[in-house]
XYZ file of C-alpha atoms in Angstrom:
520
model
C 23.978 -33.062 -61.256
C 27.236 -32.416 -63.634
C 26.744 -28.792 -62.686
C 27.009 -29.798 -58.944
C 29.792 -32.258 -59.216
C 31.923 -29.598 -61.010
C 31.252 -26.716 -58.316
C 32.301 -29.464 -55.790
C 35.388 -30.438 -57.570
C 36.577 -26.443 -57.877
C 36.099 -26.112 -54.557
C 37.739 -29.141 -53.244
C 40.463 -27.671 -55.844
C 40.677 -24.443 -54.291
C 40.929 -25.819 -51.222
C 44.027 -27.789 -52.060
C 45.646 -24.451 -53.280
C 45.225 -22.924 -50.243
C 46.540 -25.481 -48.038
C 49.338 -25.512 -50.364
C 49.932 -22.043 -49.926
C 49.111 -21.858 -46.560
C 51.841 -24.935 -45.718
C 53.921 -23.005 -48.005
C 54.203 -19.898 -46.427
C 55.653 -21.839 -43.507
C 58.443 -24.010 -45.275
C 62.223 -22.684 -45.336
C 62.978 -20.528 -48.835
C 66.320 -20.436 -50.121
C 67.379 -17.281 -50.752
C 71.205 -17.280 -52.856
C 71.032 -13.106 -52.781
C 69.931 -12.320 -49.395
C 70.714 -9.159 -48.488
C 72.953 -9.061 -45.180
C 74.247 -6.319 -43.163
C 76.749 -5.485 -40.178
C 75.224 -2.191 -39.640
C 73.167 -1.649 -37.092
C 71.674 1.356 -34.632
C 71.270 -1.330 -31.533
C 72.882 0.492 -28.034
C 72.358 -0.973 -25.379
C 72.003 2.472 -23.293
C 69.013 3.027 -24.804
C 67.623 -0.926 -25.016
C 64.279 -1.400 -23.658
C 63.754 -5.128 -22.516
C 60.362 -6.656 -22.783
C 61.060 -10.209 -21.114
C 63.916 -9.873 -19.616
C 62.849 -6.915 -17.746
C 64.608 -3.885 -15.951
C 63.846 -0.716 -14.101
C 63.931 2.223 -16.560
C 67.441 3.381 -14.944
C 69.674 0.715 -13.295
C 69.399 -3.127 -13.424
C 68.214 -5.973 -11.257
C 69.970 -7.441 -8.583
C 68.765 -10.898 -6.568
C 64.844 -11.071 -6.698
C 62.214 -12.037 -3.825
C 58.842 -13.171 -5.359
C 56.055 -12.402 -2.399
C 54.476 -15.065 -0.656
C 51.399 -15.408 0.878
C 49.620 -14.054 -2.186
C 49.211 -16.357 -4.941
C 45.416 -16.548 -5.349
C 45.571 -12.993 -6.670
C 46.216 -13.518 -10.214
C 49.593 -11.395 -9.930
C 53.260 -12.209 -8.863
C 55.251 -9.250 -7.369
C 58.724 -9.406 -7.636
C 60.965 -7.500 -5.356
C 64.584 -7.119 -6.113
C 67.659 -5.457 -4.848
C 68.273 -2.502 -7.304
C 71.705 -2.288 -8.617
C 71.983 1.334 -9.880
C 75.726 1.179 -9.996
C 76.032 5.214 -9.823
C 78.957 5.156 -6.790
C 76.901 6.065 -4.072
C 78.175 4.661 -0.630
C 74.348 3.583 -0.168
C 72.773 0.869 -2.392
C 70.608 -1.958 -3.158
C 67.450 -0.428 -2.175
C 64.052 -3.132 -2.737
C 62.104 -2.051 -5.828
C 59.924 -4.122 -7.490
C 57.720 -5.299 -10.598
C 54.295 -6.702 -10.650
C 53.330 -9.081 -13.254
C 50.603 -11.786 -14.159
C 52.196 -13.038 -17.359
C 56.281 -12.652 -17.494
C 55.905 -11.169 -20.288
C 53.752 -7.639 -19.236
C 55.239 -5.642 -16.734
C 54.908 -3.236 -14.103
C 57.788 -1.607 -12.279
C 56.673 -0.571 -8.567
C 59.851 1.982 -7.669
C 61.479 1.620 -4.222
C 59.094 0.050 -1.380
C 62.514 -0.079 1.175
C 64.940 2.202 1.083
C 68.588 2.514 2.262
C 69.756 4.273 5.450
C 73.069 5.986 6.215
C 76.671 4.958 5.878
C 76.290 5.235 10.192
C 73.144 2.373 9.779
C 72.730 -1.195 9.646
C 70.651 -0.181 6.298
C 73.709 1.298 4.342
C 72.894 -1.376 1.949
C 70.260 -4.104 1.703
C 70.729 -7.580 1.212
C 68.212 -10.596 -0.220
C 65.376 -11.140 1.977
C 61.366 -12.194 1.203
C 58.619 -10.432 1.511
C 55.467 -12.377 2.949
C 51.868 -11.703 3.245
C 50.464 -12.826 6.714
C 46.964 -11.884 7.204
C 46.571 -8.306 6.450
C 50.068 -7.006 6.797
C 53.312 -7.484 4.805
C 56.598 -9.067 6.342
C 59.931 -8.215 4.857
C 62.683 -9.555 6.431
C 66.004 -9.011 4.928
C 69.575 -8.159 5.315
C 71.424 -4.793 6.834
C 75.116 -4.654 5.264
C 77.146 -1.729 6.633
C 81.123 -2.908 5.596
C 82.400 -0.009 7.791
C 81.366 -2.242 10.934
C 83.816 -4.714 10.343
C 86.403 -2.505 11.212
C 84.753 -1.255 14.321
C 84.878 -4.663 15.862
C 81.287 -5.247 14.785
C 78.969 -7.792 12.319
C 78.829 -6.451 9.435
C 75.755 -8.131 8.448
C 72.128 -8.047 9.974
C 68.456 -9.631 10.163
C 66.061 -6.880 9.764
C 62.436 -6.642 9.925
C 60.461 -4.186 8.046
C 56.413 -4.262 8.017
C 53.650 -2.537 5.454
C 50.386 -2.643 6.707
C 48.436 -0.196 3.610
C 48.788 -2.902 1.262
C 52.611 -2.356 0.333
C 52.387 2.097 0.071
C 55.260 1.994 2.221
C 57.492 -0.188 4.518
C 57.750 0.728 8.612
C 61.698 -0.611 9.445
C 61.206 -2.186 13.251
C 64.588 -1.325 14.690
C 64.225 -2.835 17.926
C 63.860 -6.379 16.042
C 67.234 -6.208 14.659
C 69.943 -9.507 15.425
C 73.124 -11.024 14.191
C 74.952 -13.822 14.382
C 76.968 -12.704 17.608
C 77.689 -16.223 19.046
C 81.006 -18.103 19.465
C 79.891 -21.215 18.363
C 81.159 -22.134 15.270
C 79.572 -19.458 13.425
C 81.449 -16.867 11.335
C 79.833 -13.555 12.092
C 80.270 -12.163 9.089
C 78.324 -14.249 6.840
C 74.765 -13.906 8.076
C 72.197 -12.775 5.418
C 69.044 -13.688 3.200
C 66.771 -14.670 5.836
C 63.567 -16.770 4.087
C 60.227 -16.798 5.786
C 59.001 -20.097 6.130
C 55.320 -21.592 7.869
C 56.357 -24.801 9.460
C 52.924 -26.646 9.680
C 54.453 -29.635 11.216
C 55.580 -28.042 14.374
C 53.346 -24.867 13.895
C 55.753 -22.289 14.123
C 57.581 -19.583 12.261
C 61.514 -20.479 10.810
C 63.612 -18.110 9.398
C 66.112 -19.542 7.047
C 69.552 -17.552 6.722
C 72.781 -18.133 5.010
C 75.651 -18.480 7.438
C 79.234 -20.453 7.747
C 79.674 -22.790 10.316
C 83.186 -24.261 11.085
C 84.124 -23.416 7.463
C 81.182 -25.189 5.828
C 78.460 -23.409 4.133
C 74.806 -23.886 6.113
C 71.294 -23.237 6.120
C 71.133 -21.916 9.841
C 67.769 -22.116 10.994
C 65.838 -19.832 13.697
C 61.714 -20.411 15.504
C 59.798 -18.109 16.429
C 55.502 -17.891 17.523
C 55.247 -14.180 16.742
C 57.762 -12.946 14.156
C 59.709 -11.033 16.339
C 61.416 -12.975 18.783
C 63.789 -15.902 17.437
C 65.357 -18.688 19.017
C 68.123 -20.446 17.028
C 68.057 -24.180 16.207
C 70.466 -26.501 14.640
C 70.949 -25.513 10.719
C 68.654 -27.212 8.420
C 71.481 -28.319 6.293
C 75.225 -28.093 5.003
C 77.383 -28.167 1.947
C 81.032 -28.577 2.244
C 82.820 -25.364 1.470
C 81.003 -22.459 -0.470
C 78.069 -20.980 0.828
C 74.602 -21.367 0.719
C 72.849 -18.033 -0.633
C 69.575 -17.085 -1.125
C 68.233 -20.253 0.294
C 64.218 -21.393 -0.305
C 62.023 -23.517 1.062
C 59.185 -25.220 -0.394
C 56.981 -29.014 -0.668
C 55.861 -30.030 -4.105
C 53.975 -33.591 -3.687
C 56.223 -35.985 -1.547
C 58.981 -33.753 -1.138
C 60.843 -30.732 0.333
C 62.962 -29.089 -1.855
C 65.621 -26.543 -0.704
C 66.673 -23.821 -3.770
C 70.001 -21.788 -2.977
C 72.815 -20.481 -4.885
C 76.649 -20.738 -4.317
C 79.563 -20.132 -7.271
C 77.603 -18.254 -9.488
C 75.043 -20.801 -9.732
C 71.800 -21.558 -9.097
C 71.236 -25.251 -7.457
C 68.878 -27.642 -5.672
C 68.474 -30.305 -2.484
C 65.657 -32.822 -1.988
C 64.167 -34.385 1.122
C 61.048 -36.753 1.755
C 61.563 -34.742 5.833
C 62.322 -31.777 7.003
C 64.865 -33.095 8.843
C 66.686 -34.500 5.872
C 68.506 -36.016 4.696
C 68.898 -33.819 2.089
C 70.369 -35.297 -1.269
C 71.737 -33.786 -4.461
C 69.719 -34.266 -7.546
C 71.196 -35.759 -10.592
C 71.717 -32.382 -12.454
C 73.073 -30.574 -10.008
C 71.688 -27.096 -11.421
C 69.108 -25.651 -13.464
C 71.268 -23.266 -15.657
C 75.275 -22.026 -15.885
C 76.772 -18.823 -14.364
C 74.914 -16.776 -16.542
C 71.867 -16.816 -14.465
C 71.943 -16.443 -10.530
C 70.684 -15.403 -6.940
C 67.097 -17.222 -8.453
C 64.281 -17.998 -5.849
C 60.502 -19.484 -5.894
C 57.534 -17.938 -6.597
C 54.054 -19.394 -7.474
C 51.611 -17.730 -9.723
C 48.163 -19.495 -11.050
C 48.982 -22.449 -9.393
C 52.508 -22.962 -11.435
C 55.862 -22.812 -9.597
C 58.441 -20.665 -11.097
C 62.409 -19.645 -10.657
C 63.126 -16.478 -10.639
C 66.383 -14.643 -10.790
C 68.878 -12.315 -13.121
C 71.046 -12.530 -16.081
C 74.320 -10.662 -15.336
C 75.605 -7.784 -17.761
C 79.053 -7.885 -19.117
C 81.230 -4.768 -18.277
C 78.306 -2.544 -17.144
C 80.307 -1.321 -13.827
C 83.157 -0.201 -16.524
C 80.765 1.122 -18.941
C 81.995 -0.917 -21.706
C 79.310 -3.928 -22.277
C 81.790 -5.755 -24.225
C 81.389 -9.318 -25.374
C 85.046 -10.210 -23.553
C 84.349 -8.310 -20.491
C 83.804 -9.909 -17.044
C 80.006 -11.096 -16.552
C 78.553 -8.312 -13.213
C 76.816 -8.722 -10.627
C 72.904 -7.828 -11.409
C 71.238 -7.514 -14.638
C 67.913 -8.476 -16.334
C 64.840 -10.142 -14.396
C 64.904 -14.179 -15.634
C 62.062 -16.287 -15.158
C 61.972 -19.900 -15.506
C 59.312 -22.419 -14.927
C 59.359 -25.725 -12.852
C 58.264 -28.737 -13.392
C 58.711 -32.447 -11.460
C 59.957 -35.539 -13.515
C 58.791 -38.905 -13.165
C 61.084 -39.029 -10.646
C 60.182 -36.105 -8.447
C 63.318 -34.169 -9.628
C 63.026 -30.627 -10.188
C 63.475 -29.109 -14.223
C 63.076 -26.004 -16.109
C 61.904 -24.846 -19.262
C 60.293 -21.959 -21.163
C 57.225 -20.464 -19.363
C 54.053 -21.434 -21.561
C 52.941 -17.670 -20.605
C 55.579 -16.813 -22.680
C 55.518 -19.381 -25.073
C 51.766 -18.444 -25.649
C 52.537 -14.686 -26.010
C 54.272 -15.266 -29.393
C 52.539 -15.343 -32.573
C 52.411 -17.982 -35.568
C 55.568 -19.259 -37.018
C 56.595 -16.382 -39.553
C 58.456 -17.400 -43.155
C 62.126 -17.760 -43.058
C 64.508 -17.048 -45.859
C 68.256 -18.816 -45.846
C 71.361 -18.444 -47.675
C 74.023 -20.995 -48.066
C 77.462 -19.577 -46.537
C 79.783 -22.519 -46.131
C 79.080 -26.306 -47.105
C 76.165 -27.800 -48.623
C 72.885 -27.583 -47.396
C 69.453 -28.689 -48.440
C 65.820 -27.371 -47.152
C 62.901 -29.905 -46.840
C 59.679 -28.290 -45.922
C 61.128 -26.959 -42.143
C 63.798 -29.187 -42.078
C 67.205 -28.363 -42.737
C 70.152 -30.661 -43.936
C 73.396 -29.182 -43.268
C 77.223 -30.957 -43.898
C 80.165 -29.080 -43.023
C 84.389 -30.396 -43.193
C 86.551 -29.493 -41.184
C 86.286 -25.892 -41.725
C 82.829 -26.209 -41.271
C 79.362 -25.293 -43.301
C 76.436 -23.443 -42.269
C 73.500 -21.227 -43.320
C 72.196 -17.677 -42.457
C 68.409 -16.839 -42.096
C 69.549 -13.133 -42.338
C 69.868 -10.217 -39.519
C 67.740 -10.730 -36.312
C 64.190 -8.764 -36.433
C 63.533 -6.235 -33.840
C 61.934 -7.167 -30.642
C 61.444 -10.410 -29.060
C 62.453 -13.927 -30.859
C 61.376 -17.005 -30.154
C 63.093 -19.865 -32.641
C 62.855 -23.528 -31.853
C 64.097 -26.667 -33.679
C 65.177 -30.419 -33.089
C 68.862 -31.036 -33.864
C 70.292 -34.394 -34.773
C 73.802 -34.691 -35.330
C 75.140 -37.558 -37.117
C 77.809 -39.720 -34.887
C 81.317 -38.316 -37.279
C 80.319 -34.508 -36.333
C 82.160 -32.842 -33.755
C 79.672 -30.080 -33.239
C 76.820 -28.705 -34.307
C 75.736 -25.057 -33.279
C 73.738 -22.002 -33.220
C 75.794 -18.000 -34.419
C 75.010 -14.396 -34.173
C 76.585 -11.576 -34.864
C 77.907 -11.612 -38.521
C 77.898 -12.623 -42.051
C 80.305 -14.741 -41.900
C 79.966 -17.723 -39.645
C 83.326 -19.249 -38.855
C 83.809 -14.877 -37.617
C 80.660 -14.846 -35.327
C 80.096 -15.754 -31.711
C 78.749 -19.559 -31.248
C 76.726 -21.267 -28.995
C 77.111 -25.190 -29.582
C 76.484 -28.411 -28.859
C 79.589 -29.889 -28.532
C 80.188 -33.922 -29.222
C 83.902 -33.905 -28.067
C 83.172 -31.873 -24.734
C 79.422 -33.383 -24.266
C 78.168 -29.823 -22.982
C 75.885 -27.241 -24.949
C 78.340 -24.235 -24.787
C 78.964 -20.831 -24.932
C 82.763 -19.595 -24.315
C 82.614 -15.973 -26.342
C 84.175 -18.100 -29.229
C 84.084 -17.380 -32.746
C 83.333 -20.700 -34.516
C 86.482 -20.868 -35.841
C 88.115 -20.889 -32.693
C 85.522 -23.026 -30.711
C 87.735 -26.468 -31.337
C 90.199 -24.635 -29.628
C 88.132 -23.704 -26.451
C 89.638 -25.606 -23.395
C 87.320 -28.335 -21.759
C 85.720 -26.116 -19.123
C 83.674 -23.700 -19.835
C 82.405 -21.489 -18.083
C 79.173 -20.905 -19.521
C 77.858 -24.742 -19.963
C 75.520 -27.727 -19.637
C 76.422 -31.345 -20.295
C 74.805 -32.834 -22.698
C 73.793 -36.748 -23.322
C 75.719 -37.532 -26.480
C 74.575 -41.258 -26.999
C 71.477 -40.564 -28.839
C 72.256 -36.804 -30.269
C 68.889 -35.329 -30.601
C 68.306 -32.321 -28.815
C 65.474 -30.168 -29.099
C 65.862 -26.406 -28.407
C 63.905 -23.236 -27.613
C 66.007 -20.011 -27.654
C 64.591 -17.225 -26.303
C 66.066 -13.660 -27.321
C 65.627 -10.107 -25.968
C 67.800 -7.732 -27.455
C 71.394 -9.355 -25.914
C 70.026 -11.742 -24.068
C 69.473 -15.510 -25.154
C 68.337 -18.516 -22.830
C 68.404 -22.050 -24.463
C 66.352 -24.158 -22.906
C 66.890 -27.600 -23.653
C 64.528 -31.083 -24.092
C 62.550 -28.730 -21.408
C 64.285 -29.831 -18.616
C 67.705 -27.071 -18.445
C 68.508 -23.680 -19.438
C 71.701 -22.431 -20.852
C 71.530 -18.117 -20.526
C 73.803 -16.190 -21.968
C 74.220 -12.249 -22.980
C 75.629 -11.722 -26.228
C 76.384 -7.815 -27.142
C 77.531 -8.710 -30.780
C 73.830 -10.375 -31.392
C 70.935 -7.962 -31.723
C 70.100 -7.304 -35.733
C 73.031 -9.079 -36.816
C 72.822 -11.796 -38.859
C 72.515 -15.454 -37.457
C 72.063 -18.968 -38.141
C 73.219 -22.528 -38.120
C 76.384 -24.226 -38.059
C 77.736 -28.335 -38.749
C 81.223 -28.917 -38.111
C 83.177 -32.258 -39.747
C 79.728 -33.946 -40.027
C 75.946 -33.325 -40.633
C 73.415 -32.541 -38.646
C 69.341 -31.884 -39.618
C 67.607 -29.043 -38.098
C 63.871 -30.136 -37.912
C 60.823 -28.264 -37.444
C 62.591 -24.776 -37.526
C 59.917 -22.070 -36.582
C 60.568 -17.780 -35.615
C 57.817 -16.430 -34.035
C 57.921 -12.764 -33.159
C 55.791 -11.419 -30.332
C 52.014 -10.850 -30.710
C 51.113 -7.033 -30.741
């Protein structure tokens, strides 16, 4: 018995140790000589993207999930491609097939361009539907050398595949613009959306148009998909325009996706014939992500769209370049609040691809800071105090915390790209300015950053908890925050630079820090 009580005792023992080491291998490490570096081999002419995907030459312009499909386990994706090489042709539809986000597979060109004599010179945002057997892609003809012949210069074309997506058949006879003198400007007449009205059993095609200098949904019926009457537009917005507009019911409502100033927004109904009211966040990200539209895949609804580059027309890429049109695929997913308003946060997909929570070194580079298990203390003056977990890995990131900020702090915050915090870019949630905010700022500078930014959420600053996942591929990072918002940004200085965490005149706790890197 003795015998038996002691061999239970070493192995309750051992047990102990290696939950110790286990939990252990986990907790934060403080690390006073960590080795940091500016140097880097990172180009990002030679990046290949893994989330944020792209074609292997050129980048992605608006994107068109297919409908019609979504028992079949996979989501395809078509996009305008930008490939920015000065052609007087462009944006031809290629696309990517995926069942994950994560795994893709890029398709090539399933529509191609024309002439510079055609309504096809270049394409414009569309959708692709399945209906029955056979594919429907209607989109937009854009030929600018029409305007000055007295003539639209934009068009609602019809394109059909009938061998399961091999190849396209363009149906020229079907082609129609906005050619009345009603109201209408002529030359805004694009991104027509499919849409099965079940209430009044009939076909609508939803375009983007101006109408006595207010931006509309103009609406058109049809019985057989190729002969369209028009109807009164589904909706307005005063001034701007209303691109890339969707249509969809979750539960008791309608909800109407579009995007207008560089950003992607929302409208709700409990009708189809409205009225249509603004939510209480107006969008679902900043400028950095745009042109986004609906698809559904295993029964989840998602938002799709692109992250722009930074001086990729010039050839630059520079951090302090103008953001482009097109970039890098972006997928969000949707969910409904209590409330029946629509949010966004990180794809569990995604969140499912990455691995365990690997161990994390930091190093002390301004202030005082003090590591509990995965918490982290941090108290920083006026010039600030912060901590370094060392250059980015490789590959895909994903690093999440909760940040609480004590009422005195005027920011709290998130850099990349050096060794030396108050010298790198920032990303921050700002007290003063209530937004989370990225203005290509060093830290040093960001007190300085005017009001607006550009590249910005508000933020709730009564209770100053705010719990993040970032998301980084290469130069891209999204931020989503409390799962309800994304913040996306592109960030050239960032990949295998160091990064890390920043307090300024205050303290704030980073809890529950965890990197995971991506499985495989």
């Amino acid at each position: 018995m003795f015998m038996k009580e002691r061999i239970i005792a070493f192995c309750a023992a051992l047990l102990m140790m290696l939950q110790c080491c286990i939990a252990g291998a986990s907790e934060l490490k403080k690390e006073p000589d960590m080795l940091l570096t500016n140097e880097r081999t990172w180009d990002i002419r030679n990046a290949q993207y893994t989330i944020f995907a792209k074609p292997p030459v050129g980048w992605v312009g608006d994107v068109m999930p297919m409908v019609g499909d979504e028992d079949s386990g996979e989501l395809r994706l078509f996009y305008l491609q930008d490939w920015r090489d000065g052609k007087p042709t462009y944006h031809p539809f290629h696309s990517f097939t995926t069942s994950d986000f994560v795994h893709y597979t890029y398709n090539g060109e399933d529509i191609p361009v024309t002439n510079i004599s055609h309504y096809d010179m270049a394409l414009g945002t569309g959708s692709v539907t399945k209906v029955g057997d056979t594919y429907h892609a209607f989109y937009t003809g854009n030929n600018p050398h029409f305007y000055n012949q007295g003539k639209p210069r934009e068009y609602i074309r019809h394109a059909i595949s009938t061998d399961g997506l091999q190849s396209f058949v363009k149906m020229e006879k079907e082609t129609f613009t906005m050619d009345q003198d009603d109201g209408y400007n002529r030359h805004d007449f694009r991104d027509p959306y499919l849409f099965w009205n079940e209430e009044g059993q009939e076909w609508w095609l939803l375009i983007t148009a101006v109408k006595d200098n207010r931006g509309v949904v103009a609406r058109y019926h049809s019985q057989d998909l190729n002969h369209w009457e028009k109807m009164e537009p589904l909706c307005d917005i005063r001034g701007g325009i209303m691109e890339c507009p969707d249509l969809f019911k979750w539960g008791d409502y309608w909800y109407l996706v579009y995007s207008t100033d560089w950003t992607t927004r929302y409208l709700r109904a409990e009708s189809l014939e409205g009225p249509w009211v603004h939510p209480p966040m107006t969008a679902f990200d900043s400028h950095g992500f745009y042109a986004a539209k609906t698809g559904v895949l295993n029964g989840k609804r998602y938002l799709c769209g692109w992250i722009g580059t930074r001086g990729g027309y010039s050839g630059e890429f520079k951090d302090t370049s103008e953001w482009d049109w097109a970039g890098n695929l972006a997928v969000f997913e949707l969910v409904q609040d209590e409330e029946g308003w629509l949010k966004v946060k990180l794809p569990e997909t995604i969140r499912t691809a990455f691995g365990e929570p690997v161990p994390m070194t930091y190093k002390v580079i301004g202030g005082t800071a003090d590591a509990q298990e995965n918490d982290i203390t941090i108290i920083g003056d006026k010039n600030g105090g912060g901590v370094t977990f060392g250059n980015l890995p490789d590959g895909p990131v994903l690093i999440s915390t909760t940040v609480v900020i004590s009422k005195d702090a005027r920011a709290a915050g998130f850099f990349f790209g050096g060794d030396n915090f108050m010298k790198a870019l920032a990303v921050e949630l700002n007290m003063k300015h209530e937004q989370l905010r990225y203005d290509n700022s060093l830290v040093a500078r960001m007190r300085y950053v005017a009001e607006a930014s550009y590249i910005s959420r508000d933020i709730n600053t009564s209770e100053r908890t705010y719990q993040l996942d970032i998301l980084i591929d290469n130069d891209i990072a999204v931020f989503f925050l409390d799962g309800r918002e994304a913040l996306s940004t592109r960030i050239y200085k960032m990949p295998q630079m160091p990064w890390g965490f920043y307090v300024a005149d205050g303290t704030a706790v980073f809890q529950n820090i965890t990197m995971r890197m991506l499985k495989g």
